[in-house]
Each structure stands twice: as structure tokens, then as C-alpha cells.
Amino acid sequence: MGMVGTVGLVLHPRRDSKKAIDTILRWAGEKGATVLGLPEEVGRIDCTAVPVDATALVERADLLVGLGGDGTMLRTMRLLAGRATPILGVNLGKLGFLAEIDVDELPDTLSAIDDHRYTIEPRMAVKSVVGGKPVTAFNDIALVRIPGEGLAAIAITPAGSDFIRYAADAVIVATSTGSTAYSFSAGGPLVSPRVEAVLVVPAAAHSSFNRALVLPADDEVALEVLPSSGRLAVEVDGAVVAHLCPGDRVTVSAWPGAANVVRVGTTFYERARRKLRVDGSAEVS
């Protein structure tokens, strides 16, 4: 018996996903499988996917398919955080790190998953409580300066040990997944998602010490906004969720294996090489 009896869809808010959805519906029809989607998303498209709320989507789906790019995949992973349900990313635009396939590869990939011919790449998240509300990020939680309100001056305390104070445009606490996102643009290291580590990376640091920290997943890290800091925005996977003032403090901890991404052949290194156009140094003649 096949693995996939119910497919859940998560759609990009703007990109045209009609071809991908029609492909999934045809495959599901041939297999006798059900296709579910969020009402506000599948309602934009003339299709026969069954509209259900987010709770029913994650509880009923044997496979969740994110149609879009990395942003859609991050949202899909947050929906499923803590569940073992596999997630397949389908690329509808630029090449991303999290999306596994293009639309034309969908029928063969769905059949491979149905036949258990795939691997799982566990993805770690980071979590915190900000403004009294729990937040989860699969890329990063960043404390970011607000233009005109001064630098981000932040004391970093990993595992209860006072360590460093950064003055920067932002301080980013990233997962290995997020090492290719904001952290990478700020000069942080490239880290395989197989490594369960927390990265603390200053962006445009004005401190004499401007290096990134790589911490083990079982070390919590506290970030305290110093008196010399301006008011800061808290971004969770790129979305502003709160603001912090001098004296405020947040603690970030790792959540290993919070989501499971489907892989059917590509490696992190292949994706990184293509996405980042990594060619290395010129060959020595």
C-alpha cells in the first residue's frame, strides 16, 4: 500500500501555482488520494482541493507540499513544527535551498514518496518567547536596528556565561538552515543542515570583536538589549513580530528535528553551489 493517502497544500501568496496543483490533483486522482488546502489559498484557484483549516490540514495530511519558494517552505515547516509529517518543496520561481523539485518533476517525485523511495533531512528550529508570545523560526530570530533609532547594542550570554557585547546593525541567531540566509549575507559561516548548531552573527558590527559564534544545540543563548542600544525590531524568519527596548532580554533555544524535509536526490552542497554560485578560486595553471 502506498504511503500517501492525503496530500496537503501550502501555496505562495502570489505566484501562479495552478499547473502544480493540477498536476497533484491528477496524480491523486489516479491513486485515489485526497488533496487538502487552506480555504483562503485554494479558494483563489479553480480546483477540487478540499478546503480545511490549518489544524485539520496538519492532522490529516500524510505529506505536505509547499508550492513556491523558501518563504513558502518556511511557513509550511512552521505549520508542521514538531510533527513527523514529511514536507516536499516545489520550486515555482528562483532556485531555493529548501525546495527540492520543479513542477515537471512532481508526478515521479510523488510516486517515489508513495513508494517510500526518499530520504528525510531533519531541520532544526530555534524558539523563544517575545512579548509574552512563543515564536519559532527555521531560519533565524534577529534583533535589528530601526533606522534613526541607534545601533543594536546587545550582550550575548551563551549557556549562562557572559561572553561578548556586540554593537551592530543587527544580531542574528540562526539555525544551520538559516546559515544560507540573513546570517550568510552578514558574513556568517555556511553550515550543513546535518549539523545541529546555533549561530550568533552580528551584521555590520561596529565592535572590535565582529566574529560569529557557533554554539551547540543544547546551549541556550540570552540576548540583552544594553542601555546604549536603540529600540530594536525582532524579526522571526524575516517577519517583524515585536520590538525591544534597552533592558529587555530574550532567550533563544534550539529545537532539534522540528521538521522533516523530503529529499529525493539533491545534496546541500549541490544546492549551495548553484544558489550561491560557488566556484572557488581560479584554478592554478
PDB file of N, CA and C in Angstrom, residues 84-187:
ATOM      1  N   ALA A  84       6.040  14.635  12.611  1.00  0.00           N
ATOM      2  CA  ALA A  84       6.922  13.827  11.768  1.00  0.00           C
ATOM      3  C   ALA A  84       6.531  13.863  10.294  1.00  0.00           C
ATOM      4  N   THR A  85       5.402  14.476   9.962  1.00  0.00           N
ATOM      5  CA  THR A  85       4.923  14.515   8.579  1.00  0.00           C
ATOM      6  C   THR A  85       5.984  15.085   7.641  1.00  0.00           C
ATOM      7  N   PRO A  86       6.297  14.382   6.537  1.00  0.00           N
ATOM      8  CA  PRO A  86       7.301  14.894   5.610  1.00  0.00           C
ATOM      9  C   PRO A  86       6.788  16.082   4.797  1.00  0.00           C
ATOM     10  N   ILE A  87       7.712  16.951   4.415  1.00  0.00           N
ATOM     11  CA  ILE A  87       7.391  18.162   3.658  1.00  0.00           C
ATOM     12  C   ILE A  87       8.173  18.147   2.354  1.00  0.00           C
ATOM     13  N   LEU A  88       7.456  18.326   1.243  1.00  0.00           N
ATOM     14  CA  LEU A  88       8.088  18.415  -0.072  1.00  0.00           C
ATOM     15  C   LEU A  88       7.999  19.853  -0.560  1.00  0.00           C
ATOM     16  N   GLY A  89       9.133  20.422  -0.956  1.00  0.00           N
ATOM     17  CA  GLY A  89       9.156  21.765  -1.507  1.00  0.00           C
ATOM     18  C   GLY A  89       9.191  21.726  -3.023  1.00  0.00           C
ATOM     19  N   VAL A  90       8.269  22.467  -3.659  1.00  0.00           N
ATOM     20  CA  VAL A  90       8.213  22.551  -5.122  1.00  0.00           C
ATOM     21  C   VAL A  90       8.517  23.985  -5.520  1.00  0.00           C
ATOM     22  N   ASN A  91       9.517  24.147  -6.347  1.00  0.00           N
ATOM     23  CA  ASN A  91      10.012  25.458  -6.728  1.00  0.00           C
ATOM     24  C   ASN A  91       9.146  26.061  -7.829  1.00  0.00           C
ATOM     25  N   LEU A  92       8.593  27.258  -7.571  1.00  0.00           N
ATOM     26  CA  LEU A  92       7.802  27.964  -8.580  1.00  0.00           C
ATOM     27  C   LEU A  92       8.487  29.236  -9.055  1.00  0.00           C
ATOM     28  N   GLY A  93       9.715  29.430  -8.665  1.00  0.00           N
ATOM     29  CA  GLY A  93      10.403  30.658  -9.072  1.00  0.00           C
ATOM     30  C   GLY A  93      11.891  30.445  -9.081  1.00  0.00           C
ATOM     31  N   LYS A  94      12.589  31.290  -8.308  1.00  0.00           N
ATOM     32  CA  LYS A  94      14.037  31.172  -8.232  1.00  0.00           C
ATOM     33  C   LYS A  94      14.432  29.916  -7.459  1.00  0.00           C
ATOM     34  N   LEU A  95      15.615  29.405  -7.771  1.00  0.00           N
ATOM     35  CA  LEU A  95      16.127  28.241  -7.052  1.00  0.00           C
ATOM     36  C   LEU A  95      16.279  28.569  -5.571  1.00  0.00           C
ATOM     37  N   GLY A  96      15.718  27.720  -4.729  1.00  0.00           N
ATOM     38  CA  GLY A  96      15.851  27.908  -3.296  1.00  0.00           C
ATOM     39  C   GLY A  96      16.604  26.759  -2.666  1.00  0.00           C
ATOM     40  N   PHE A  97      16.973  26.931  -1.414  1.00  0.00           N
ATOM     41  CA  PHE A  97      17.679  25.883  -0.687  1.00  0.00           C
ATOM     42  C   PHE A  97      16.736  24.802  -0.187  1.00  0.00           C
ATOM     43  N   LEU A  98      15.491  25.168   0.098  1.00  0.00           N
ATOM     44  CA  LEU A  98      14.578  24.227   0.737  1.00  0.00           C
ATOM     45  C   LEU A  98      13.716  23.470  -0.264  1.00  0.00           C
ATOM     46  N   ALA A  99      13.345  24.114  -1.373  1.00  0.00           N
ATOM     47  CA  ALA A  99      12.548  23.429  -2.384  1.00  0.00           C
ATOM     48  C   ALA A  99      13.394  22.356  -3.061  1.00  0.00           C
ATOM     49  N   GLU A 100      12.801  21.181  -3.251  1.00  0.00           N
ATOM     50  CA  GLU A 100      13.544  20.032  -3.769  1.00  0.00           C
ATOM     51  C   GLU A 100      13.413  19.870  -5.268  1.00  0.00           C
ATOM     52  N   ILE A 101      12.231  20.174  -5.824  1.00  0.00           N
ATOM     53  CA  ILE A 101      11.983  19.845  -7.234  1.00  0.00           C
ATOM     54  C   ILE A 101      11.279  20.995  -7.951  1.00  0.00           C
ATOM     55  N   ASP A 102      11.238  20.890  -9.286  1.00  0.00           N
ATOM     56  CA  ASP A 102      10.428  21.769 -10.119  1.00  0.00           C
ATOM     57  C   ASP A 102       9.107  21.079 -10.440  1.00  0.00           C
ATOM     58  N   VAL A 103       8.168  21.857 -10.988  1.00  0.00           N
ATOM     59  CA  VAL A 103       6.815  21.338 -11.229  1.00  0.00           C
ATOM     60  C   VAL A 103       6.827  20.102 -12.123  1.00  0.00           C
ATOM     61  N   ASP A 104       7.664  20.097 -13.155  1.00  0.00           N
ATOM     62  CA  ASP A 104       7.676  18.977 -14.101  1.00  0.00           C
ATOM     63  C   ASP A 104       8.095  17.655 -13.450  1.00  0.00           C
ATOM     64  N   GLU A 105       8.758  17.748 -12.310  1.00  0.00           N
ATOM     65  CA  GLU A 105       9.213  16.537 -11.625  1.00  0.00           C
ATOM     66  C   GLU A 105       8.190  15.996 -10.624  1.00  0.00           C
ATOM     67  N   LEU A 106       7.056  16.676 -10.480  1.00  0.00           N
ATOM     68  CA  LEU A 106       6.094  16.316  -9.433  1.00  0.00           C
ATOM     69  C   LEU A 106       5.552  14.889  -9.539  1.00  0.00           C
ATOM     70  N   PRO A 107       5.051  14.437 -10.705  1.00  0.00           N
ATOM     71  CA  PRO A 107       4.451  13.084 -10.726  1.00  0.00           C
ATOM     72  C   PRO A 107       5.433  12.002 -10.294  1.00  0.00           C
ATOM     73  N   ASP A 108       6.649  12.031 -10.836  1.00  0.00           N
ATOM     74  CA  ASP A 108       7.632  11.000 -10.474  1.00  0.00           C
ATOM     75  C   ASP A 108       8.022  11.106  -9.008  1.00  0.00           C
ATOM     76  N   THR A 109       8.142  12.337  -8.500  1.00  0.00           N
ATOM     77  CA  THR A 109       8.541  12.523  -7.107  1.00  0.00           C
ATOM     78  C   THR A 109       7.445  12.048  -6.155  1.00  0.00           C
ATOM     79  N   LEU A 110       6.193  12.383  -6.454  1.00  0.00           N
ATOM     80  CA  LEU A 110       5.090  11.923  -5.610  1.00  0.00           C
ATOM     81  C   LEU A 110       5.018  10.397  -5.595  1.00  0.00           C
ATOM     82  N   SER A 111       5.251   9.783  -6.747  1.00  0.00           N
ATOM     83  CA  SER A 111       5.238   8.317  -6.797  1.00  0.00           C
ATOM     84  C   SER A 111       6.395   7.731  -6.006  1.00  0.00           C
ATOM     85  N   ALA A 112       7.560   8.375  -6.080  1.00  0.00           N
ATOM     86  CA  ALA A 112       8.715   7.898  -5.307  1.00  0.00           C
ATOM     87  C   ALA A 112       8.427   7.980  -3.810  1.00  0.00           C
ATOM     88  N   ILE A 113       7.799   9.069  -3.374  1.00  0.00           N
ATOM     89  CA  ILE A 113       7.453   9.214  -1.954  1.00  0.00           C
ATOM     90  C   ILE A 113       6.415   8.165  -1.565  1.00  0.00           C
ATOM     91  N   ASP A 114       5.423   7.973  -2.423  1.00  0.00           N
ATOM     92  CA  ASP A 114       4.374   6.987  -2.161  1.00  0.00           C
ATOM     93  C   ASP A 114       4.953   5.579  -2.011  1.00  0.00           C
ATOM     94  N   ASP A 115       6.051   5.322  -2.747  1.00  0.00           N
ATOM     95  CA  ASP A 115       6.722   4.012  -2.691  1.00  0.00           C
ATOM     96  C   ASP A 115       7.841   3.962  -1.654  1.00  0.00           C
ATOM     97  N   HIS A 116       7.952   5.022  -0.824  1.00  0.00           N
ATOM     98  CA  HIS A 116       8.974   5.098   0.235  1.00  0.00           C
ATOM     99  C   HIS A 116      10.397   5.195  -0.336  1.00  0.00           C
ATOM    100  N   ARG A 117      10.534   5.729  -1.544  1.00  0.00           N
ATOM    101  CA  ARG A 117      11.864   5.886  -2.155  1.00  0.00           C
ATOM    102  C   ARG A 117      12.318   7.348  -2.006  1.00  0.00           C
ATOM    103  N   TYR A 118      12.636   7.709  -0.775  1.00  0.00           N
ATOM    104  CA  TYR A 118      13.089   9.066  -0.494  1.00  0.00           C
ATOM    105  C   TYR A 118      13.840   9.055   0.828  1.00  0.00           C
ATOM    106  N   THR A 119      14.514  10.137   1.113  1.00  0.00           N
ATOM    107  CA  THR A 119      15.161  10.302   2.415  1.00  0.00           C
ATOM    108  C   THR A 119      14.603  11.541   3.102  1.00  0.00           C
ATOM    109  N   ILE A 120      14.800  11.592   4.403  1.00  0.00           N
ATOM    110  CA  ILE A 120      14.346  12.737   5.206  1.00  0.00           C
ATOM    111  C   ILE A 120      15.568  13.519   5.689  1.00  0.00           C
ATOM    112  N   GLU A 121      15.479  14.827   5.560  1.00  0.00           N
ATOM    113  CA  GLU A 121      16.505  15.723   6.081  1.00  0.00           C
ATOM    114  C   GLU A 121      15.896  16.474   7.267  1.00  0.00           C
ATOM    115  N   PRO A 122      16.171  16.057   8.515  1.00  0.00           N
ATOM    116  CA  PRO A 122      15.601  16.767   9.664  1.00  0.00           C
ATOM    117  C   PRO A 122      16.102  18.211   9.716  1.00  0.00           C
ATOM    118  N   ARG A 123      15.225  19.104  10.090  1.00  0.00           N
ATOM    119  CA  ARG A 123      15.579  20.521  10.188  1.00  0.00           C
ATOM    120  C   ARG A 123      15.336  21.039  11.603  1.00  0.00           C
ATOM    121  N   MET A 124      16.370  21.638  12.163  1.00  0.00           N
ATOM    122  CA  MET A 124      16.283  22.223  13.487  1.00  0.00           C
ATOM    123  C   MET A 124      15.640  23.607  13.410  1.00  0.00           C
ATOM    124  N   ALA A 125      14.921  23.971  14.451  1.00  0.00           N
ATOM    125  CA  ALA A 125      14.371  25.317  14.586  1.00  0.00           C
ATOM    126  C   ALA A 125      14.996  25.986  15.807  1.00  0.00           C
ATOM    127  N   VAL A 126      14.780  27.286  15.936  1.00  0.00           N
ATOM    128  CA  VAL A 126      15.077  27.991  17.183  1.00  0.00           C
ATOM    129  C   VAL A 126      13.771  28.589  17.685  1.00  0.00           C
ATOM    130  N   LYS A 127      13.647  28.658  19.001  1.00  0.00           N
ATOM    131  CA  LYS A 127      12.405  29.173  19.572  1.00  0.00           C
ATOM    132  C   LYS A 127      12.717  30.113  20.726  1.00  0.00           C
ATOM    133  N   SER A 128      11.754  30.982  20.997  1.00  0.00           N
ATOM    134  CA  SER A 128      11.909  31.947  22.082  1.00  0.00           C
ATOM    135  C   SER A 128      10.516  32.403  22.510  1.00  0.00           C
ATOM    136  N   VAL A 129      10.493  33.242  23.513  1.00  0.00           N
ATOM    137  CA  VAL A 129       9.266  33.932  23.919  1.00  0.00           C
ATOM    138  C   VAL A 129       9.545  35.421  23.798  1.00  0.00           C
ATOM    139  N   VAL A 130       8.774  36.096  22.959  1.00  0.00           N
ATOM    140  CA  VAL A 130       8.979  37.517  22.698  1.00  0.00           C
ATOM    141  C   VAL A 130       7.666  38.256  22.948  1.00  0.00           C
ATOM    142  N   GLY A 131       7.709  39.237  23.823  1.00  0.00           N
ATOM    143  CA  GLY A 131       6.485  39.966  24.142  1.00  0.00           C
ATOM    144  C   GLY A 131       5.417  39.077  24.735  1.00  0.00           C
ATOM    145  N   GLY A 132       5.846  38.030  25.462  1.00  0.00           N
ATOM    146  CA  GLY A 132       4.898  37.125  26.097  1.00  0.00           C
ATOM    147  C   GLY A 132       4.339  36.059  25.181  1.00  0.00           C
ATOM    148  N   LYS A 133       4.781  36.024  23.902  1.00  0.00           N
ATOM    149  CA  LYS A 133       4.266  35.049  22.947  1.00  0.00           C
ATOM    150  C   LYS A 133       5.387  34.131  22.456  1.00  0.00           C
ATOM    151  N   PRO A 134       5.137  32.829  22.378  1.00  0.00           N
ATOM    152  CA  PRO A 134       6.152  31.916  21.845  1.00  0.00           C
ATOM    153  C   PRO A 134       6.326  32.113  20.342  1.00  0.00           C
ATOM    154  N   VAL A 135       7.574  32.060  19.883  1.00  0.00           N
ATOM    155  CA  VAL A 135       7.866  32.173  18.455  1.00  0.00           C
ATOM    156  C   VAL A 135       8.811  31.042  18.055  1.00  0.00           C
ATOM    157  N   THR A 136       8.675  30.596  16.815  1.00  0.00           N
ATOM    158  CA  THR A 136       9.523  29.544  16.263  1.00  0.00           C
ATOM    159  C   THR A 136      10.042  29.993  14.911  1.00  0.00           C
ATOM    160  N   ALA A 137      11.328  29.786  14.670  1.00  0.00           N
ATOM    161  CA  ALA A 137      11.943  30.156  13.395  1.00  0.00           C
ATOM    162  C   ALA A 137      12.775  28.994  12.881  1.00  0.00           C
ATOM    163  N   PHE A 138      12.702  28.758  11.583  1.00  0.00           N
ATOM    164  CA  PHE A 138      13.552  27.742  10.971  1.00  0.00           C
ATOM    165  C   PHE A 138      14.778  28.353  10.317  1.00  0.00           C
ATOM    166  N   ASN A 139      14.748  29.652  10.015  1.00  0.00           N
ATOM    167  CA  ASN A 139      15.942  30.357   9.551  1.00  0.00           C
ATOM    168  C   ASN A 139      16.623  31.078  10.702  1.00  0.00           C
ATOM    169  N   ASP A 140      15.924  32.066  11.270  1.00  0.00           N
ATOM    170  CA  ASP A 140      16.591  32.885  12.272  1.00  0.00           C
ATOM    171  C   ASP A 140      15.629  33.753  13.061  1.00  0.00           C
ATOM    172  N   ILE A 141      16.096  34.152  14.230  1.00  0.00           N
ATOM    173  CA  ILE A 141      15.497  35.217  15.029  1.00  0.00           C
ATOM    174  C   ILE A 141      16.538  36.325  15.078  1.00  0.00           C
ATOM    175  N   ALA A 142      16.170  37.521  14.631  1.00  0.00           N
ATOM    176  CA  ALA A 142      17.133  38.613  14.530  1.00  0.00           C
ATOM    177  C   ALA A 142      16.644  39.831  15.300  1.00  0.00           C
ATOM    178  N   LEU A 143      17.565  40.459  16.017  1.00  0.00           N
ATOM    179  CA  LEU A 143      17.303  41.735  16.683  1.00  0.00           C
ATOM    180  C   LEU A 143      17.937  42.814  15.814  1.00  0.00           C
ATOM    181  N   VAL A 144      17.101  43.689  15.264  1.00  0.00           N
ATOM    182  CA  VAL A 144      17.520  44.565  14.165  1.00  0.00           C
ATOM    183  C   VAL A 144      17.298  46.021  14.539  1.00  0.00           C
ATOM    184  N   ARG A 145      18.296  46.852  14.236  1.00  0.00           N
ATOM    185  CA  ARG A 145      18.161  48.288  14.487  1.00  0.00           C
ATOM    186  C   ARG A 145      17.058  48.882  13.636  1.00  0.00           C
ATOM    187  N   ILE A 146      16.394  49.887  14.193  1.00  0.00           N
ATOM    188  CA  ILE A 146      15.380  50.638  13.454  1.00  0.00           C
ATOM    189  C   ILE A 146      16.043  51.922  12.962  1.00  0.00           C
ATOM    190  N   PRO A 147      16.003  52.209  11.663  1.00  0.00           N
ATOM    191  CA  PRO A 147      16.687  53.403  11.143  1.00  0.00           C
ATOM    192  C   PRO A 147      16.332  54.659  11.932  1.00  0.00           C
ATOM    193  N   GLY A 148      17.371  55.377  12.315  1.00  0.00           N
ATOM    194  CA  GLY A 148      17.183  56.613  13.051  1.00  0.00           C
ATOM    195  C   GLY A 148      17.110  56.458  14.547  1.00  0.00           C
ATOM    196  N   GLU A 149      17.142  55.214  15.057  1.00  0.00           N
ATOM    197  CA  GLU A 149      16.990  54.991  16.500  1.00  0.00           C
ATOM    198  C   GLU A 149      18.231  54.387  17.155  1.00  0.00           C
ATOM    199  N   GLY A 150      19.366  54.407  16.451  1.00  0.00           N
ATOM    200  CA  GLY A 150      20.607  53.943  17.063  1.00  0.00           C
ATOM    201  C   GLY A 150      20.922  52.494  16.750  1.00  0.00           C
ATOM    202  N   LEU A 151      22.150  52.096  17.104  1.00  0.00           N
ATOM    203  CA  LEU A 151      22.629  50.746  16.835  1.00  0.00           C
ATOM    204  C   LEU A 151      21.969  49.711  17.741  1.00  0.00           C
ATOM    205  N   ALA A 152      22.110  48.469  17.330  1.00  0.00           N
ATOM    206  CA  ALA A 152      21.733  47.350  18.181  1.00  0.00           C
ATOM    207  C   ALA A 152      22.923  47.024  19.076  1.00  0.00           C
ATOM    208  N   ALA A 153      22.829  47.367  20.344  1.00  0.00           N
ATOM    209  CA  ALA A 153      23.880  47.061  21.323  1.00  0.00           C
ATOM    210  C   ALA A 153      23.357  45.932  22.202  1.00  0.00           C
ATOM    211  N   ILE A 154      23.990  44.759  22.097  1.00  0.00           N
ATOM    212  CA  ILE A 154      23.407  43.550  22.680  1.00  0.00           C
ATOM    213  C   ILE A 154      24.482  42.731  23.379  1.00  0.00           C
ATOM    214  N   ALA A 155      24.199  42.336  24.622  1.00  0.00           N
ATOM    215  CA  ALA A 155      25.076  41.434  25.359  1.00  0.00           C
ATOM    216  C   ALA A 155      24.655  39.998  25.079  1.00  0.00           C
ATOM    217  N   ILE A 156      25.639  39.143  24.769  1.00  0.00           N
ATOM    218  CA  ILE A 156      25.387  37.757  24.424  1.00  0.00           C
ATOM    219  C   ILE A 156      25.856  36.864  25.571  1.00  0.00           C
ATOM    220  N   THR A 157      24.938  36.043  26.082  1.00  0.00           N
ATOM    221  CA  THR A 157      25.245  35.145  27.198  1.00  0.00           C
ATOM    222  C   THR A 157      24.873  33.721  26.814  1.00  0.00           C
ATOM    223  N   PRO A 158      25.829  32.927  26.296  1.00  0.00           N
ATOM    224  CA  PRO A 158      25.527  31.532  25.977  1.00  0.00           C
ATOM    225  C   PRO A 158      25.716  30.631  27.196  1.00  0.00           C
ATOM    226  N   ALA A 159      24.790  29.719  27.402  1.00  0.00           N
ATOM    227  CA  ALA A 159      24.879  28.730  28.486  1.00  0.00           C
ATOM    228  C   ALA A 159      25.151  29.381  29.840  1.00  0.00           C
ATOM    229  N   GLY A 160      24.593  30.571  30.060  1.00  0.00           N
ATOM    230  CA  GLY A 160      24.725  31.247  31.344  1.00  0.00           C
ATOM    231  C   GLY A 160      26.035  31.959  31.575  1.00  0.00           C
ATOM    232  N   SER A 161      26.912  32.012  30.569  1.00  0.00           N
ATOM    233  CA  SER A 161      28.226  32.645  30.725  1.00  0.00           C
ATOM    234  C   SER A 161      28.277  33.959  29.946  1.00  0.00           C
ATOM    235  N   ASP A 162      28.508  35.077  30.656  1.00  0.00           N
ATOM    236  CA  ASP A 162      28.687  36.351  29.964  1.00  0.00           C
ATOM    237  C   ASP A 162      29.856  36.215  28.994  1.00  0.00           C
ATOM    238  N   PHE A 163      29.635  36.605  27.732  1.00  0.00           N
ATOM    239  CA  PHE A 163      30.701  36.373  26.763  1.00  0.00           C
ATOM    240  C   PHE A 163      31.096  37.602  25.962  1.00  0.00           C
ATOM    241  N   ILE A 164      30.163  38.190  25.216  1.00  0.00           N
ATOM    242  CA  ILE A 164      30.544  39.273  24.313  1.00  0.00           C
ATOM    243  C   ILE A 164      29.411  40.280  24.210  1.00  0.00           C
ATOM    244  N   ARG A 165      29.793  41.512  23.910  1.00  0.00           N
ATOM    245  CA  ARG A 165      28.802  42.546  23.612  1.00  0.00           C
ATOM    246  C   ARG A 165      29.033  43.008  22.186  1.00  0.00           C
ATOM    247  N   TYR A 166      27.971  43.006  21.413  1.00  0.00           N
ATOM    248  CA  TYR A 166      28.039  43.473  20.030  1.00  0.00           C
ATOM    249  C   TYR A 166      27.368  44.837  19.906  1.00  0.00           C
ATOM    250  N   ALA A 167      27.949  45.697  19.075  1.00  0.00           N
ATOM    251  CA  ALA A 167      27.261  46.880  18.582  1.00  0.00           C
ATOM    252  C   ALA A 167      27.201  46.713  17.076  1.00  0.00           C
ATOM    253  N   ALA A 168      25.994  46.640  16.517  1.00  0.00           N
ATOM    254  CA  ALA A 168      25.858  46.264  15.114  1.00  0.00           C
ATOM    255  C   ALA A 168      24.533  46.759  14.559  1.00  0.00           C
ATOM    256  N   ASP A 169      24.343  46.535  13.258  1.00  0.00           N
ATOM    257  CA  ASP A 169      23.041  46.830  12.670  1.00  0.00           C
ATOM    258  C   ASP A 169      22.013  45.784  13.096  1.00  0.00           C
ATOM    259  N   ALA A 170      22.480  44.579  13.372  1.00  0.00           N
ATOM    260  CA  ALA A 170      21.587  43.512  13.825  1.00  0.00           C
ATOM    261  C   ALA A 170      22.429  42.419  14.459  1.00  0.00           C
ATOM    262  N   VAL A 171      21.798  41.629  15.299  1.00  0.00           N
ATOM    263  CA  VAL A 171      22.393  40.385  15.789  1.00  0.00           C
ATOM    264  C   VAL A 171      21.413  39.271  15.430  1.00  0.00           C
ATOM    265  N   ILE A 172      21.934  38.270  14.718  1.00  0.00           N
ATOM    266  CA  ILE A 172      21.111  37.210  14.155  1.00  0.00           C
ATOM    267  C   ILE A 172      21.408  35.908  14.896  1.00  0.00           C
ATOM    268  N   VAL A 173      20.370  35.246  15.364  1.00  0.00           N
ATOM    269  CA  VAL A 173      20.511  33.910  15.937  1.00  0.00           C
ATOM    270  C   VAL A 173      19.898  32.945  14.930  1.00  0.00           C
ATOM    271  N   ALA A 174      20.751  32.167  14.271  1.00  0.00           N
ATOM    272  CA  ALA A 174      20.317  31.371  13.126  1.00  0.00           C
ATOM    273  C   ALA A 174      20.513  29.882  13.357  1.00  0.00           C
ATOM    274  N   THR A 175      19.721  29.104  12.651  1.00  0.00           N
ATOM    275  CA  THR A 175      19.911  27.664  12.571  1.00  0.00           C
ATOM    276  C   THR A 175      20.896  27.350  11.444  1.00  0.00           C
ATOM    277  N   SER A 176      21.237  26.072  11.318  1.00  0.00           N
ATOM    278  CA  SER A 176      22.037  25.673  10.159  1.00  0.00           C
ATOM    279  C   SER A 176      21.284  25.951   8.867  1.00  0.00           C
ATOM    280  N   THR A 177      19.971  25.751   8.865  1.00  0.00           N
ATOM    281  CA  THR A 177      19.157  26.096   7.697  1.00  0.00           C
ATOM    282  C   THR A 177      19.309  27.573   7.368  1.00  0.00           C
ATOM    283  N   GLY A 178      19.270  28.409   8.386  1.00  0.00           N
ATOM    284  CA  GLY A 178      19.378  29.847   8.191  1.00  0.00           C
ATOM    285  C   GLY A 178      20.778  30.338   7.892  1.00  0.00           C
ATOM    286  N   SER A 179      21.756  29.434   7.917  1.00  0.00           N
ATOM    287  CA  SER A 179      23.134  29.857   7.622  1.00  0.00           C
ATOM    288  C   SER A 179      23.292  30.343   6.189  1.00  0.00           C
ATOM    289  N   THR A 180      22.356  29.982   5.307  1.00  0.00           N
ATOM    290  CA  THR A 180      22.428  30.433   3.918  1.00  0.00           C
ATOM    291  C   THR A 180      21.551  31.651   3.659  1.00  0.00           C
ATOM    292  N   ALA A 181      20.956  32.215   4.711  1.00  0.00           N
ATOM    293  CA  ALA A 181      20.035  33.335   4.553  1.00  0.00           C
ATOM    294  C   ALA A 181      20.665  34.629   5.097  1.00  0.00           C
ATOM    295  N   TYR A 182      19.984  35.300   6.012  1.00  0.00           N
ATOM    296  CA  TYR A 182      20.466  36.575   6.565  1.00  0.00           C
ATOM    297  C   TYR A 182      21.860  36.415   7.172  1.00  0.00           C
ATOM    298  N   SER A 183      22.069  35.327   7.883  1.00  0.00           N
ATOM    299  CA  SER A 183      23.368  35.062   8.504  1.00  0.00           C
ATOM    300  C   SER A 183      24.494  35.064   7.478  1.00  0.00           C
ATOM    301  N   PHE A 184      24.251  34.429   6.330  1.00  0.00           N
ATOM    302  CA  PHE A 184      25.276  34.353   5.289  1.00  0.00           C
ATOM    303  C   PHE A 184      25.598  35.742   4.743  1.00  0.00           C
ATOM    304  N   SER A 185      24.562  36.558   4.523  1.00  0.00           N
ATOM    305  CA  SER A 185      24.786  37.906   3.989  1.00  0.00           C
ATOM    306  C   SER A 185      25.540  38.782   4.977  1.00  0.00           C
ATOM    307  N   ALA A 186      25.471  38.421   6.276  1.00  0.00           N
ATOM    308  CA  ALA A 186      26.187  39.176   7.306  1.00  0.00           C
ATOM    309  C   ALA A 186      27.597  38.638   7.542  1.00  0.00           C
ATOM    310  N   GLY A 187      28.013  37.656   6.744  1.00  0.00           N
ATOM    311  CA  GLY A 187      29.367  37.128   6.870  1.00  0.00           C
ATOM    312  C   GLY A 187      29.480  35.879   7.707  1.00  0.00           C
TER     313      GLY A 187
END
